[in-house]
Structures are given as C-alpha cells and as structure tokens.
Amino acid sequence: MNVFLLPLATSNQLQVMLNKFWWSGGMDDRRGINWLAWDRMCVQKGDGDMGFRDLRCFNAALLGKQGWRILSDTNSLLYNVLRAKYFPSGDFMSASLGSNYSYVWKSVHSSQQLLVRGTHWRVGDGRSIFVKNNPWLPSDSNFVPNDPMFIDDAMHVSDMFVPGELRWDLEKVLNIFSMDDVRSILAIPLPLNPKPDKLI
C-alpha cells in the first residue's frame, strides 16, 4: 500500500496549504495575490492552463484504488488483516470506522462512498445479490429498483429465476417490478453456466 495516502479531509487541508504557498510569495506574514483560482490551475496544459494536479481528486482516486483492491482481492494479506480487525462479521462496504482505528484504516475507509457510487453487481447465479438493497439493475441512475416497497429485504436475484434454471421467471418479475424495471431486468444477459455474481 502507498504510504502517502491521506484521508480525504486531510488532502483538502494540504491543497489549501499548497495554494497559500503558491500565492504568498514565500512570506509567511504577508498575504499574496491569488492570480488564478486553484481549480483553473489544475486544468491540463493542453487546455491552456497550468496543469497542476488536483490533490483532492488524485488522492480520492488512489484511496478508491486501494478500497477496490480490498473489495476485489479477498485473498490478499491486506484484506485479511483489515477484515480481522475492522469487519470480522461483515464486509468492507458496510464496515464502520470504529473507535480504535489506524491511520491506514481511516484513509481507506474514507473511499467507501466513492466506491458505493461507482460499483454495481454483474448478475451470475444471483445468490450474492439482494434485490432491494444491492445495485444490480442496468440503469443510468442508482442501479436499484425504482419502486422497492413490495420487495422483501431478504430476496436474492436468484429467487426470481425459474427454479433449477438460469432464466428469469417472467410471471414473478412482472408481479414484483414496474415496467421500467422489468425491461431492465430482461435486458440483463445471464450466463449459460452458473457463475458467481461479481462486483464491477
């Protein structure tokens, strides 16, 4: 793991410090002139600006990469150490920060919301995906059903298959979901042979 990863709030403070350094003229007690806003300085050189790296975005990307590593490589030493200490009976996405946390855990934990917004499930055998609360529908918004009121919290995607087959039970799907969701569900390509669901 990279040792320079910072919690997102700390990277914001660092960016403020860099901004002060850049525009203060090297004098601690003198206020400099902000010739150009920081977000403009971070626009690429090819687009006519300074090309500085936006530290908040860069740090968020690095933290997201480490969080994704924890999600996708459950055999790694990093995953097993963090799981034993911080989420022994759950998973990374539902883990809380806790009270006695390390700097590394605080940093990686701050990437949770970024990963929540950017990940969803690809349907395989449907056994790992909860219909109501997991993002799994192909959609432009949040990947969850539009009208989840009549869906049982414990229902899995596999419960909507024809028993013993990898195909949708059309009658069940039509009885539970809105027509927009039905169209999205029927557009999901199911594997020919059983495969585990995958977070992507």
Coordinates of C-alpha atoms in Angstrom, one line a residue:
M1 CA 0.0 0.0 0.0
N2 CA 1.2 3.5 -0.8
V3 CA 2.2 5.3 2.4
F4 CA 1.3 8.8 1.2
L5 CA -2.5 8.1 1.0
L6 CA -4.4 10.6 3.1
P7 CA -7.9 10.7 4.5
L8 CA -10.0 12.9 2.1
A9 CA -10.3 15.7 4.7
T10 CA -6.5 15.9 5.1
S11 CA -5.9 16.1 1.4
N12 CA -8.3 19.1 1.3
Q13 CA -6.2 20.8 4.0
L14 CA -3.0 20.0 2.1
Q15 CA -4.4 21.6 -1.0
V16 CA -5.2 24.8 0.9
M17 CA -1.6 24.8 2.2
L18 CA -0.2 24.5 -1.3
N19 CA -2.5 27.2 -2.5
K20 CA -1.2 29.5 0.3
F21 CA 2.4 28.6 -0.5
W22 CA 2.0 29.2 -4.3
W23 CA 0.4 32.7 -3.9
S24 CA 2.1 34.0 -0.7
G25 CA 5.4 34.9 -2.4
G26 CA 7.3 32.9 0.2
M27 CA 6.4 35.3 3.1
D28 CA 4.6 33.7 6.0
D29 CA 3.3 37.0 7.3
R30 CA 2.2 38.6 4.0
R31 CA -0.9 37.8 2.1
G32 CA -0.2 37.3 -1.6
I33 CA -2.4 37.8 -4.6
N34 CA -4.4 34.9 -6.0
W35 CA -3.7 35.4 -9.7
L36 CA -5.6 32.3 -10.7
A37 CA -8.1 30.1 -8.9
W38 CA -6.7 26.7 -7.9
D39 CA -9.3 24.7 -9.9
R40 CA -8.1 26.7 -13.0
M41 CA -4.5 25.8 -12.2
C42 CA -5.4 22.1 -12.3
V43 CA -6.8 22.3 -15.8
Q44 CA -4.4 20.4 -18.2
K45 CA -1.7 22.3 -20.0
G46 CA -3.1 21.3 -23.4
D47 CA -6.2 23.2 -22.5
G48 CA -4.3 26.3 -21.8
D49 CA -3.7 26.3 -18.1
M50 CA -1.0 25.3 -15.6
G51 CA -1.6 21.5 -15.4
F52 CA -1.2 21.2 -11.6
R53 CA -2.5 18.0 -10.1
D54 CA -5.8 18.4 -8.2
L55 CA -4.7 16.7 -4.9
R56 CA -8.3 16.0 -3.7
C57 CA -9.1 14.1 -6.9
F58 CA -5.8 12.4 -7.1
N59 CA -5.9 11.3 -3.5
A60 CA -9.5 10.1 -3.9
A61 CA -8.5 8.1 -6.9
L62 CA -5.6 6.4 -5.0
L63 CA -7.9 5.7 -2.0
G64 CA -10.6 4.3 -4.3
K65 CA -8.0 2.1 -5.9
Q66 CA -7.0 0.7 -2.5
G67 CA -10.6 0.3 -1.5
W68 CA -11.3 -1.6 -4.7
R69 CA -8.3 -3.8 -4.0
I70 CA -9.9 -4.8 -0.7
L71 CA -13.2 -5.5 -2.4
S72 CA -11.9 -7.5 -5.3
D73 CA -8.9 -9.4 -3.8
T74 CA -10.3 -11.2 -0.7
N75 CA -7.3 -13.5 -0.6
S76 CA -4.8 -10.7 -0.1
L77 CA -2.9 -10.2 3.2
L78 CA -4.2 -6.6 3.3
Y79 CA -7.8 -7.8 3.1
N80 CA -7.4 -10.5 5.8
V81 CA -5.6 -8.1 8.2
L82 CA -8.2 -5.3 7.8
R83 CA -11.1 -7.8 8.0
A84 CA -9.9 -9.4 11.2
K85 CA -9.6 -6.0 12.9
Y86 CA -12.4 -3.9 11.4
F87 CA -15.1 -6.0 9.8
P88 CA -14.9 -9.6 11.1
S89 CA -18.6 -10.4 10.6
G90 CA -19.4 -8.2 7.6
D91 CA -17.8 -6.7 4.5
F92 CA -15.7 -3.6 3.6
M93 CA -18.7 -1.7 2.2
S94 CA -20.7 -1.9 5.4
A95 CA -17.8 -1.6 7.8
S96 CA -17.8 1.4 10.2
L97 CA -14.8 3.4 11.1
G98 CA -14.9 2.2 14.7
S99 CA -13.3 3.9 17.7
N100 CA -9.7 2.5 17.8
Y101 CA -8.7 2.8 14.2
S102 CA -5.3 3.1 12.5
Y103 CA -4.3 5.9 10.1
V104 CA -4.3 3.4 7.2
W105 CA -7.9 2.2 8.0
K106 CA -9.2 5.8 8.3
S107 CA -7.6 6.6 4.9
V108 CA -9.0 3.5 3.1
H109 CA -12.4 3.8 4.9
S110 CA -12.8 7.3 3.5
S111 CA -13.1 5.8 0.0
Q112 CA -16.3 3.8 0.8
Q113 CA -18.7 6.5 -0.5
L114 CA -16.7 6.8 -3.7
L115 CA -16.9 3.0 -4.2
V116 CA -20.6 2.9 -3.4
R117 CA -21.3 5.4 -6.2
G118 CA -19.1 3.7 -8.7
T119 CA -19.7 -0.1 -8.3
H120 CA -22.6 -2.4 -9.1
W121 CA -23.2 -6.1 -9.4
R122 CA -23.0 -8.2 -12.6
V123 CA -25.5 -11.0 -12.3
G124 CA -24.2 -14.5 -12.4
D125 CA -26.0 -17.1 -10.3
G126 CA -27.9 -14.4 -8.4
R127 CA -27.1 -15.8 -5.0
S128 CA -25.0 -13.0 -3.6
I129 CA -27.2 -10.1 -4.7
F130 CA -30.1 -8.7 -2.6
V131 CA -32.8 -7.5 -4.9
K132 CA -33.8 -4.5 -2.9
N133 CA -30.6 -3.0 -1.5
N134 CA -27.7 -4.0 -3.8
P135 CA -27.0 -2.1 -7.0
W136 CA -27.6 -4.6 -9.9
L137 CA -30.1 -3.2 -12.4
P138 CA -28.7 -1.7 -15.6
S139 CA -29.7 1.9 -15.1
D140 CA -28.5 5.4 -15.7
S141 CA -29.1 6.4 -12.0
N142 CA -28.5 4.2 -9.0
F143 CA -28.8 0.5 -10.2
V144 CA -31.6 -0.4 -7.7
P145 CA -35.3 -1.0 -8.4
N146 CA -37.5 2.1 -8.8
D147 CA -40.3 1.0 -6.5
P148 CA -38.8 -1.3 -3.8
M149 CA -41.8 -1.1 -1.4
F150 CA -43.1 -4.6 -2.1
I151 CA -39.8 -6.3 -2.2
D152 CA -38.7 -8.4 0.7
D153 CA -35.3 -7.3 2.2
A154 CA -34.0 -10.9 2.1
M155 CA -34.9 -11.7 -1.5
H156 CA -32.0 -12.6 -3.7
V157 CA -31.8 -12.2 -7.5
S158 CA -31.7 -16.0 -7.8
D159 CA -35.2 -16.1 -6.2
M160 CA -36.5 -14.6 -9.5
F161 CA -35.1 -17.4 -11.7
V162 CA -37.2 -20.4 -12.8
P163 CA -36.3 -23.0 -10.1
G164 CA -33.2 -25.0 -11.2
E165 CA -32.6 -22.9 -14.3
L166 CA -30.6 -19.7 -15.2
R167 CA -33.5 -17.8 -16.7
W168 CA -36.0 -15.2 -15.4
D169 CA -39.4 -16.3 -14.0
L170 CA -41.3 -13.8 -16.2
E171 CA -44.5 -14.1 -14.1
K172 CA -42.7 -13.4 -10.9
V173 CA -40.8 -10.5 -12.4
L174 CA -43.9 -8.9 -13.8
N175 CA -45.7 -9.2 -10.5
I176 CA -43.0 -7.5 -8.5
F177 CA -41.5 -4.8 -10.6
S178 CA -42.5 -1.7 -12.5
M179 CA -42.4 -1.9 -16.3
D180 CA -39.2 0.1 -16.5
D181 CA -37.5 -2.3 -14.1
V182 CA -38.9 -5.3 -16.0
R183 CA -37.4 -4.0 -19.2
S184 CA -34.0 -3.5 -17.4
I185 CA -34.1 -7.0 -15.8
L186 CA -35.0 -8.8 -19.0
A187 CA -32.1 -7.0 -20.8
I188 CA -29.6 -8.5 -18.3
P189 CA -27.6 -11.2 -20.1
L190 CA -27.5 -14.3 -17.9
P191 CA -24.6 -16.8 -18.2
L192 CA -25.1 -20.1 -19.9
N193 CA -23.5 -21.9 -17.0
P194 CA -23.6 -20.9 -13.3
K195 CA -21.0 -18.3 -12.3
P196 CA -20.7 -16.4 -9.1
D197 CA -22.1 -12.8 -9.1
K198 CA -19.3 -10.2 -9.5
L199 CA -18.9 -6.7 -8.2
I200 CA -17.8 -4.4 -11.0

